[in-house]
Amino acid sequence: MGKYIYWIFVVVFFSLLANEAYKYFYPNDNIRAKRIECQEESITFERIYSPSLIKEAINALESGNVKTKYKMVPSVYTTSQMGKYFTIEDVNNDLLKILAKHKKQNKLNTQPLLIDYYVYENDVDDPGKKTEEAKKYAGYIRMNFYIGDSHVYANQIDFMDWQGKDIKDRLECAINSLRTLENEYDKPSK
């Protein structure tokens, strides 16, 4: 009996140790964000890929040295509603206006920040949707931020209005989420 208790203790100990090691080496792996107020309004996920490049990404944002790449992903099983109310060009124009508000300087001495994003329409008739909760949101915006070939940051944020009336607020939230990381990740990556 004592041997079994000993082995159970050893297994539990090493499991806890492995879990703590994982959390130490991958502190931002698949986090559901609630860092800033706007993230409380809808489900937001974010991930920092290159902490050492956060400051450079923000400098590019503030200098206006930003490029966008974008697409819209309409629903497959449900008749798409997005095109009736807005186009991806409308969304990108809103993003460009938001980016212009964050511009503080005219220096282009940084590498450009690429914001590669898509607007995904929730496909409520998808047979893979198992819960009613998964059918409540209208869609989400997935934004990936790059400096050169390096993936710096990703943000995925739901929008709730089927006509896209809250998309502009969600875009603003994603940009603010990146900006608030400046002080948190102003250190070299592991």
XYZ file of C-alpha atoms in Angstrom:
190
model
C 0.000 0.000 0.000
C 2.856 2.380 0.831
C 4.359 1.863 -2.659
C 1.112 2.939 -4.324
C 0.855 6.086 -2.255
C 4.496 6.865 -3.042
C 3.931 6.490 -6.812
C 0.729 8.514 -6.719
C 2.627 11.259 -4.911
C 5.456 11.141 -7.498
C 3.022 11.314 -10.446
C 1.063 14.219 -8.923
C 4.280 16.068 -8.069
C 5.710 15.782 -11.593
C 2.362 16.694 -13.159
C 2.213 19.893 -11.125
C 5.848 20.629 -11.929
C 5.267 20.140 -15.670
C 2.178 22.374 -15.562
C 4.086 25.179 -13.812
C 6.966 24.858 -16.286
C 4.539 25.124 -19.209
C 2.934 28.250 -17.738
C 6.387 29.778 -17.213
C 7.616 29.152 -20.771
C 4.287 29.879 -22.504
C 2.662 32.585 -20.373
C 0.467 34.042 -23.144
C -0.570 30.891 -24.921
C -4.234 31.156 -25.997
C -5.382 33.693 -23.446
C -8.895 35.009 -23.247
C -8.378 38.697 -22.732
C -9.999 40.988 -20.194
C -7.094 43.424 -19.786
C -8.872 46.603 -20.880
C -12.451 47.809 -20.560
C -13.489 47.303 -24.197
C -12.570 43.613 -23.967
C -15.376 43.174 -21.444
C -17.951 44.007 -24.139
C -17.384 40.890 -26.243
C -15.270 37.759 -26.280
C -11.658 38.579 -27.070
C -8.645 36.340 -27.468
C -5.119 37.604 -27.864
C -1.653 36.163 -28.121
C 1.765 37.756 -28.062
C 4.182 35.979 -30.381
C 7.202 38.326 -30.250
C 7.269 40.408 -27.063
C 10.539 42.053 -28.109
C 8.835 43.543 -31.199
C 5.803 45.051 -29.431
C 7.486 48.440 -29.010
C 8.574 48.460 -32.679
C 5.014 47.604 -33.770
C 3.623 50.475 -31.701
C 6.267 52.858 -33.084
C 5.247 51.887 -36.625
C 1.592 52.421 -35.680
C 2.326 55.856 -34.219
C 4.423 56.884 -37.227
C 1.654 55.877 -39.633
C 3.877 53.246 -41.227
C 1.085 50.661 -41.459
C -0.124 48.445 -44.280
C -3.318 46.419 -44.272
C -4.201 43.141 -45.922
C -7.778 41.977 -45.533
C -10.586 39.699 -46.618
C -14.120 38.759 -45.676
C -15.124 35.168 -44.906
C -18.895 34.779 -45.434
C -20.969 31.970 -43.952
C -21.272 28.742 -45.948
C -24.320 26.950 -44.510
C -26.332 30.101 -43.804
C -27.241 32.734 -46.388
C -24.622 35.439 -45.932
C -25.924 38.748 -44.589
C -22.679 40.718 -44.413
C -22.629 41.994 -47.994
C -26.094 43.509 -47.560
C -24.929 45.898 -44.855
C -21.191 46.489 -45.349
C -18.242 45.533 -47.522
C -14.716 44.643 -46.522
C -13.649 47.958 -48.045
C -16.011 49.732 -45.605
C -14.359 47.871 -42.738
C -10.871 48.701 -44.000
C -11.794 52.382 -44.394
C -12.968 52.379 -40.771
C -9.671 50.768 -39.728
C -7.649 53.350 -41.679
C -9.543 56.171 -39.905
C -8.810 54.551 -36.536
C -5.132 54.164 -37.439
C -4.981 57.839 -38.473
C -6.200 58.824 -34.982
C -3.286 56.896 -33.443
C -0.673 58.543 -35.656
C 1.550 60.858 -33.604
C 4.583 61.410 -35.806
C 5.616 61.389 -39.445
C 8.847 59.426 -39.083
C 9.080 56.315 -41.234
C 12.308 55.093 -39.672
C 10.672 51.859 -38.578
C 9.778 48.762 -40.522
C 6.139 48.863 -41.577
C 3.537 47.199 -39.417
C 1.408 44.813 -41.461
C -2.100 44.235 -40.129
C -3.366 41.106 -41.865
C -6.979 40.556 -40.892
C -10.248 38.992 -41.883
C -13.877 39.483 -40.933
C -15.584 36.130 -40.370
C -19.359 35.779 -40.476
C -20.756 33.372 -37.895
C -22.288 30.407 -39.692
C -25.205 29.605 -37.365
C -26.402 26.653 -39.475
C -22.983 24.976 -39.414
C -23.578 21.420 -38.145
C -20.393 21.759 -36.085
C -21.997 24.396 -33.857
C -23.078 22.394 -30.849
C -24.393 25.061 -28.485
C -26.779 27.984 -28.657
C -24.014 30.126 -27.156
C -21.958 29.602 -30.337
C -24.816 31.042 -32.400
C -25.237 34.322 -30.490
C -22.487 36.395 -32.051
C -22.629 37.777 -35.607
C -18.986 37.124 -36.382
C -15.453 37.951 -35.384
C -12.443 39.882 -36.581
C -9.096 38.086 -36.522
C -6.151 40.499 -36.694
C -2.514 39.444 -37.056
C 0.232 42.038 -36.637
C 3.625 41.577 -38.319
C 6.930 43.426 -38.389
C 8.802 42.088 -41.405
C 8.325 38.329 -41.388
C 7.862 38.186 -37.610
C 4.415 37.551 -36.178
C 4.188 39.998 -33.278
C 0.628 39.824 -31.957
C -2.801 38.376 -32.743
C -6.216 39.509 -31.588
C -9.587 37.897 -32.227
C -12.660 39.808 -31.155
C -16.357 39.030 -31.627
C -18.890 41.470 -32.998
C -22.542 41.024 -32.075
C -24.546 43.133 -34.533
C -25.555 41.298 -37.738
C -25.464 44.601 -39.626
C -21.905 45.219 -38.417
C -22.729 48.370 -36.466
C -20.259 47.436 -33.709
C -17.347 46.474 -35.989
C -15.729 49.911 -35.795
C -15.710 49.704 -31.982
C -14.203 46.216 -32.138
C -11.439 47.426 -34.487
C -10.686 50.291 -32.108
C -10.526 47.826 -29.222
C -8.051 45.591 -31.073
C -5.739 48.534 -31.817
C -5.996 49.756 -28.210
C -5.219 46.232 -27.017
C -1.954 46.286 -28.949
C -1.070 49.765 -27.684
C -1.559 48.815 -24.023
C 1.046 46.068 -24.370
C 3.891 48.581 -24.747
C 4.805 48.719 -21.065
C 4.010 45.071 -20.345
C 6.235 43.638 -23.083
C 9.083 46.133 -23.302
C 11.635 43.362 -22.765
C 13.487 40.831 -24.909
C 11.713 37.636 -25.935
C 12.750 34.294 -24.463
